[in-house]
Coordinates of C-alpha atoms in Angstrom, one line a residue:
M118 CA 42.7 -55.5 120.4
A119 CA 43.8 -59.2 120.2
A120 CA 45.1 -58.7 116.7
M121 CA 47.3 -55.9 117.8
S122 CA 48.5 -57.8 120.7
L123 CA 49.5 -60.5 118.3
E124 CA 51.1 -58.2 115.9
F125 CA 53.1 -56.8 118.8
E126 CA 53.8 -60.1 120.5
D127 CA 57.7 -59.8 120.3
N128 CA 57.3 -56.5 122.2
R129 CA 54.0 -57.2 124.2
D130 CA 56.1 -57.0 127.6
N131 CA 57.1 -53.6 126.8
L132 CA 53.7 -52.2 125.9
I133 CA 50.5 -51.4 127.8
F134 CA 47.2 -51.6 125.6
E135 CA 44.3 -49.6 126.7
K136 CA 41.2 -50.4 125.0
E137 CA 38.7 -48.0 124.5
Y138 CA 40.5 -45.1 126.6
N139 CA 38.1 -42.5 127.6
L140 CA 39.3 -38.9 127.1
N141 CA 36.5 -37.2 129.1
T142 CA 33.3 -38.3 130.9
G143 CA 31.6 -37.6 127.5
P144 CA 31.3 -39.8 124.6
L145 CA 35.0 -39.1 123.5
E146 CA 36.8 -42.3 123.4
I147 CA 40.2 -43.5 121.8
D148 CA 39.8 -47.0 120.2
L149 CA 43.3 -48.0 121.2
L150 CA 46.1 -46.3 123.2
V151 CA 49.5 -48.3 123.0
I152 CA 51.9 -46.9 125.7
K153 CA 55.5 -48.0 125.6
K154 CA 56.7 -48.8 129.1
E155 CA 60.4 -47.9 128.5
P156 CA 61.3 -45.3 125.8
G157 CA 64.5 -47.1 124.8
V158 CA 62.9 -50.3 123.8
R159 CA 63.4 -51.3 120.0
M160 CA 60.3 -52.2 118.2
V161 CA 60.5 -55.6 116.2
N162 CA 57.2 -55.0 114.3
D163 CA 57.4 -52.8 111.2
I164 CA 54.2 -50.6 112.5
G165 CA 55.9 -50.7 116.0
K166 CA 59.1 -49.0 114.7
L167 CA 56.8 -45.9 114.2
F168 CA 55.9 -45.9 117.8
R169 CA 56.8 -43.3 120.3
G170 CA 55.7 -43.0 123.9
H171 CA 51.8 -42.8 123.7
N172 CA 50.2 -44.2 120.3
I173 CA 46.7 -43.3 119.5
M174 CA 44.9 -45.8 117.1
E175 CA 41.5 -45.3 115.4
Y176 CA 39.8 -48.2 113.8
K177 CA 38.3 -47.6 110.4
S178 CA 35.4 -49.7 108.8
P179 CA 35.6 -50.6 105.3
E180 CA 32.8 -48.1 104.4
D181 CA 34.8 -45.1 106.2
H182 CA 37.3 -43.2 104.4
M183 CA 40.7 -41.4 105.2
D184 CA 39.6 -38.0 104.7
I185 CA 40.4 -34.5 106.3
D186 CA 37.5 -35.0 109.0
A187 CA 39.3 -38.4 110.0
F188 CA 42.5 -36.7 110.2
Y189 CA 41.2 -33.9 112.3
K190 CA 39.3 -36.3 114.9
A191 CA 42.6 -38.0 115.2
T192 CA 44.6 -34.9 116.0
A193 CA 41.9 -33.7 118.4
Y194 CA 42.2 -37.0 120.0
G195 CA 46.0 -36.7 120.4
C196 CA 45.7 -32.9 121.7
L197 CA 42.9 -33.6 124.1
Y198 CA 44.9 -36.8 125.4
K199 CA 47.8 -34.8 125.9
E200 CA 45.9 -32.0 127.6
L201 CA 44.0 -34.3 129.9
S202 CA 46.8 -36.6 130.7
T203 CA 49.0 -33.7 132.1
N204 CA 46.4 -32.2 134.1
N205 CA 45.5 -35.5 136.3

């Protein structure tokens, strides 16, 4: 998380970093949720330019692979986050 904070230091005041954001009472947990406070803020960082309002990040270890299972896991986290955040 410290690395992400440094990476987005030019826009740090415009972001909220939620480390290990719980999706439910169970073991589902997003590694990092980055929320833009204001939708119109222009991000300076190249990665940040891809950001929309709510951005879910999952870290991979060097032994992990980006495969279809990782894609579905990230997609499922996004769907759960959307569903659970609108019903609170």
